[in-house]
């Protein structure tokens, strides 16, 4: 089978390797779709601090069961599946307390462990997630980033009937806004500096979109949400201006969730956090139940995914997909690799 290997930053080679044989408790998946995310781009540029080369990428994935190990139950050939790309120790404090996604020894497939950038991939049964038979495999590859969004919103508690502000209209920010709406938020507003991304958000049904290069954030929040402002604010960019602006625009008692990955250490006004009794949470990846909720939201038609997928490339054009993202960053949201 063919395997795409990133041998160095910016360089992908194809190798012929044997199709893996599933162990007793593994599921062999024929890979059909692979999404490219921001973290993949960091690896492509040699800027991911926890990834070394060579590496096989691919963690936003869908496919079909090709075969199962002798001890596997609940899966059969032909089932549509995705998987949770987290390898954990099971013994550290987070693992012992139900927080496997922040395991002290966490390895993520496609970064610290081999990913699914190949024609077939063997995954432990307990990480394999069955998709509805009527779900498209393209949508199946979007469940992983949707789970990021679901988990982030879950950090704020109940979303129903709350006013939600999302900072950043990239793929994750868009999905956070859509999932908030799907979970019953009273109102959702999303901000960005890109009119293209804000137009995509409107295409996905987000009513309030604001370009903060033209309107001050606090003013826009008051205009759309009224004097009580936002109940929940999610930072989905990973830049200082966004998190600092979110804190400044928060009302007393707001909840802020940090979803974006910061490349530098931001300076923020903790005096406002203290004075306004703001609640500040981090959010990393997801848990299994977030996958199940993401699948439920898609199955119920509460999110729009096709508008987010701006480009599709064949597997043998993997590197071309990265170049396209580089050259068309403002016009690109989710790029899909198709096998």
XYZ file of C-alpha atoms in Angstrom:
339
model
C 0.000 0.000 0.000
C 1.030 3.633 -0.412
C 2.053 5.690 2.598
C 2.666 9.468 2.589
C 5.670 10.283 4.768
C 6.748 13.809 5.678
C 10.490 13.240 5.765
C 11.329 16.852 6.609
C 9.443 20.139 6.832
C 7.797 20.815 3.487
C 8.752 17.469 1.948
C 6.400 14.501 1.429
C 7.507 11.184 -0.062
C 5.421 8.139 -0.952
C 6.555 4.715 0.157
C 5.288 1.253 -0.589
C 4.746 -0.632 2.663
C 2.897 -3.762 3.694
C -0.781 -3.545 4.596
C -0.886 -3.863 8.407
C -2.434 -6.966 9.918
C -4.859 -6.071 12.712
C -3.933 -7.413 16.137
C -6.523 -9.251 18.231
C -8.224 -6.052 19.412
C -7.591 -3.848 16.374
C -9.738 -2.688 13.475
C -8.158 -2.378 10.023
C -9.570 0.686 8.269
C -9.468 1.434 4.558
C -8.835 5.186 4.678
C -11.118 7.289 2.477
C -10.793 10.913 3.618
C -8.189 12.888 5.567
C -8.714 16.485 6.671
C -5.786 18.893 6.926
C -5.811 21.096 10.034
C -3.803 23.984 11.411
C -1.586 21.706 13.493
C -0.705 19.743 10.343
C 0.367 23.019 8.753
C 2.656 23.720 11.723
C 4.318 20.337 11.107
C 4.647 21.125 7.396
C 6.510 24.333 8.277
C 8.661 22.660 10.938
C 7.018 24.732 13.666
C 5.285 22.040 15.734
C 7.221 21.763 19.010
C 6.259 18.151 19.717
C 6.693 16.496 16.306
C 9.870 15.052 14.812
C 10.553 13.688 11.335
C 9.884 11.455 9.514
C 6.187 11.463 10.392
C 3.035 10.066 8.811
C 0.269 12.623 9.274
C -3.503 12.156 9.281
C -5.758 12.440 12.336
C -9.009 13.887 10.908
C -10.041 10.699 9.192
C -12.881 8.568 7.911
C -12.920 5.177 6.259
C -14.481 1.753 6.073
C -13.698 -1.353 8.081
C -11.601 -3.709 5.973
C -11.012 -6.409 8.595
C -11.114 -6.920 12.360
C -8.957 -8.781 14.846
C -10.166 -12.020 16.400
C -11.155 -10.304 19.658
C -13.069 -7.395 18.116
C -16.829 -7.149 18.589
C -19.306 -4.560 17.345
C -17.545 -3.850 14.043
C -17.846 -5.604 10.698
C -16.360 -5.216 7.239
C -17.927 -2.283 5.418
C -18.850 -0.262 8.524
C -18.157 3.453 8.195
C -15.811 4.601 10.957
C -13.554 7.288 12.293
C -11.227 7.095 15.302
C -9.964 9.027 18.315
C -6.240 9.617 17.597
C -5.069 9.658 21.224
C -2.641 7.121 22.696
C -2.565 7.365 26.494
C -0.793 5.657 29.398
C -3.879 4.900 31.502
C -1.971 5.264 34.784
C -1.182 8.976 35.323
C -3.371 11.288 37.410
C -5.425 12.606 34.441
C -6.004 9.089 33.096
C -7.043 7.795 36.525
C -9.560 10.632 36.840
C -11.294 10.382 33.468
C -9.142 12.966 31.690
C -7.343 10.711 29.230
C -7.194 13.516 26.656
C -4.683 15.386 28.838
C -2.631 12.291 29.706
C 0.841 13.148 30.979
C 2.271 10.907 28.231
C -0.271 11.745 25.505
C 0.751 10.813 21.976
C -1.420 12.001 19.105
C -1.491 10.000 15.898
C -0.045 12.087 13.107
C 2.262 13.967 15.464
C 4.019 11.872 18.129
C 2.761 8.567 16.694
C 2.122 7.425 13.100
C -1.059 8.810 11.565
C -3.434 7.560 8.903
C -1.809 9.077 5.808
C -1.875 5.735 4.035
C -4.326 3.443 2.300
C -4.950 1.165 5.304
C -4.538 1.867 9.018
C -4.929 -0.391 12.070
C -6.565 1.198 15.128
C -7.377 -0.239 18.577
C -11.044 -1.149 18.870
C -11.546 1.133 21.869
C -10.470 4.141 19.778
C -12.632 3.275 16.776
C -15.941 5.131 16.437
C -18.737 3.829 14.215
C -20.417 6.369 11.953
C -24.066 6.226 10.850
C -24.485 4.229 7.653
C -26.084 7.207 5.906
C -23.335 9.692 6.857
C -21.012 10.643 4.016
C -17.369 9.748 4.540
C -16.431 13.368 3.849
C -18.592 14.418 6.792
C -17.121 11.548 8.787
C -13.668 13.099 8.464
C -15.086 16.307 9.965
C -16.149 14.605 13.205
C -12.698 15.077 14.773
C -12.646 18.898 14.469
C -16.305 18.954 15.466
C -15.376 17.062 18.625
C -12.863 19.831 19.392
C -15.741 22.317 19.186
C -18.125 20.217 21.274
C -15.502 19.722 23.984
C -14.682 23.438 24.100
C -18.337 24.358 24.542
C -18.687 21.691 27.212
C -16.031 23.464 29.266
C -18.555 26.291 29.732
C -21.288 23.985 31.009
C -24.826 24.411 29.687
C -24.973 26.318 26.386
C -28.738 26.353 25.883
C -30.253 29.860 26.094
C -26.855 31.516 26.554
C -25.264 34.210 24.395
C -22.060 32.900 22.820
C -19.230 34.968 21.322
C -16.674 33.165 19.139
C -13.385 34.921 18.353
C -12.002 33.593 15.067
C -13.908 32.276 12.033
C -11.446 29.647 10.849
C -12.567 25.996 10.670
C -12.576 25.468 14.454
C -14.195 28.821 15.225
C -16.846 28.190 12.580
C -17.606 24.755 14.025
C -17.690 26.142 17.580
C -20.253 28.733 16.475
C -22.332 26.150 14.608
C -22.240 23.677 17.489
C -23.246 26.425 19.934
C -26.264 27.147 17.760
C -27.002 23.418 17.484
C -26.836 23.079 21.270
C -29.501 25.756 21.706
C -27.575 28.977 22.295
C -29.852 32.015 22.470
C -27.580 33.974 20.119
C -24.192 33.406 18.484
C -21.753 36.020 17.216
C -18.468 35.287 15.425
C -15.603 37.673 14.663
C -12.636 37.667 12.303
C -10.460 39.966 10.207
C -11.344 38.078 7.006
C -14.516 38.950 5.127
C -14.211 35.632 3.259
C -14.320 33.610 6.470
C -17.145 35.706 7.861
C -19.119 35.152 4.646
C -18.602 31.406 5.104
C -19.916 31.702 8.648
C -23.043 33.408 7.325
C -23.399 30.653 4.711
C -23.326 28.198 7.624
C -26.179 30.022 9.355
C -24.351 32.207 11.883
C -26.486 35.335 12.184
C -24.050 37.803 13.729
C -20.681 38.218 11.979
C -18.307 41.083 12.771
C -15.047 42.171 11.156
C -13.127 43.599 14.101
C -10.826 45.563 11.810
C -13.838 47.784 11.124
C -15.881 47.618 14.337
C -14.615 47.619 17.899
C -15.367 44.311 19.609
C -17.044 45.678 22.743
C -19.322 47.874 20.642
C -20.330 44.946 18.429
C -21.048 42.757 21.455
C -23.350 45.381 22.954
C -25.046 45.987 19.601
C -25.888 42.330 19.028
C -26.280 41.003 22.584
C -27.509 44.082 24.446
C -26.267 45.395 27.805
C -25.853 41.908 29.307
C -23.237 41.113 26.633
C -21.852 37.574 26.191
C -22.317 34.744 28.656
C -19.616 32.599 27.031
C -16.591 33.756 25.004
C -14.418 31.284 23.085
C -10.999 32.304 21.777
C -10.306 30.203 18.650
C -7.344 32.037 17.118
C -4.384 31.748 19.464
C -3.280 35.391 19.271
C -2.869 37.971 22.012
C -5.213 40.567 20.538
C -8.081 38.070 20.473
C -7.840 36.820 24.056
C -7.065 40.309 25.397
C -10.019 41.713 23.460
C -12.278 38.959 24.718
C -11.371 39.689 28.327
C -11.876 43.423 27.800
C -15.296 42.865 26.180
C -16.520 40.433 28.848
C -19.166 41.425 31.345
C -18.901 40.517 35.001
C -19.313 36.775 35.404
C -18.604 35.802 31.788
C -16.923 32.472 31.042
C -13.935 32.468 28.676
C -12.647 29.331 26.953
C -9.182 29.264 25.375
C -9.340 26.971 22.326
C -6.682 28.518 20.076
C -3.072 27.332 20.266
C -0.689 30.174 21.078
C 2.681 30.360 19.347
C 3.901 33.073 21.717
C 3.112 33.937 25.325
C 0.250 36.477 25.381
C 0.031 39.377 27.805
C -3.484 39.786 29.196
C -5.106 41.928 31.885
C -5.599 39.555 34.812
C -6.858 42.523 36.801
C -10.044 42.396 34.714
C -10.298 38.632 35.265
C -10.173 39.236 39.015
C -12.315 42.361 39.155
C -15.095 40.985 36.946
C -14.963 37.475 38.441
C -14.399 35.987 35.016
C -14.008 32.236 34.686
C -11.118 31.235 32.418
C -10.857 27.664 31.093
C -8.437 25.960 28.745
C -9.694 23.373 26.265
C -7.545 20.612 24.741
C -8.771 18.192 22.091
C -11.726 16.020 23.189
C -13.034 12.919 24.926
C -14.957 9.998 23.437
C -18.326 11.448 24.403
C -17.504 14.567 22.381
C -17.242 12.386 19.267
C -20.633 10.887 19.992
C -22.212 14.329 20.456
C -20.568 15.593 17.266
C -22.002 12.654 15.319
C -25.417 13.362 16.823
C -25.318 17.020 15.761
C -24.398 16.065 12.190
C -27.026 13.317 12.033
C -29.700 15.758 13.233
C -28.732 18.291 10.566
C -27.762 20.941 13.114
C -24.464 21.838 11.439
C -23.483 22.660 7.871
C -20.237 20.993 6.810
C -20.115 21.182 3.017
C -19.642 24.964 3.070
C -16.499 24.516 5.163
C -14.775 22.156 2.727
C -13.213 24.546 0.241
C -10.861 22.171 -1.594
C -10.301 18.455 -2.210
C -7.054 16.860 -3.392
C -6.253 13.290 -4.391
C -3.900 11.352 -2.113
C -1.037 11.617 -4.617
C -1.351 15.430 -4.470
C -0.882 15.665 -0.689
C 2.008 18.124 -0.926
C 0.131 20.217 -3.481
C -2.656 20.563 -0.907
C -0.204 22.117 1.553
C 1.108 24.520 -1.071
C -2.452 25.525 -1.909
C -3.168 26.279 1.750
C 0.002 28.407 1.899
C -0.910 30.389 -1.198
C -4.640 30.756 -0.485
C -4.799 30.984 3.300
C -7.497 33.656 3.359
C -9.750 31.720 0.964
C -9.166 28.256 2.405
C -10.996 26.677 5.326
C -10.981 22.886 5.315
C -8.906 21.002 2.749
C -9.702 17.330 2.305
C -7.421 14.556 1.010
C -9.356 11.839 -0.811
C -8.233 8.245 -1.272
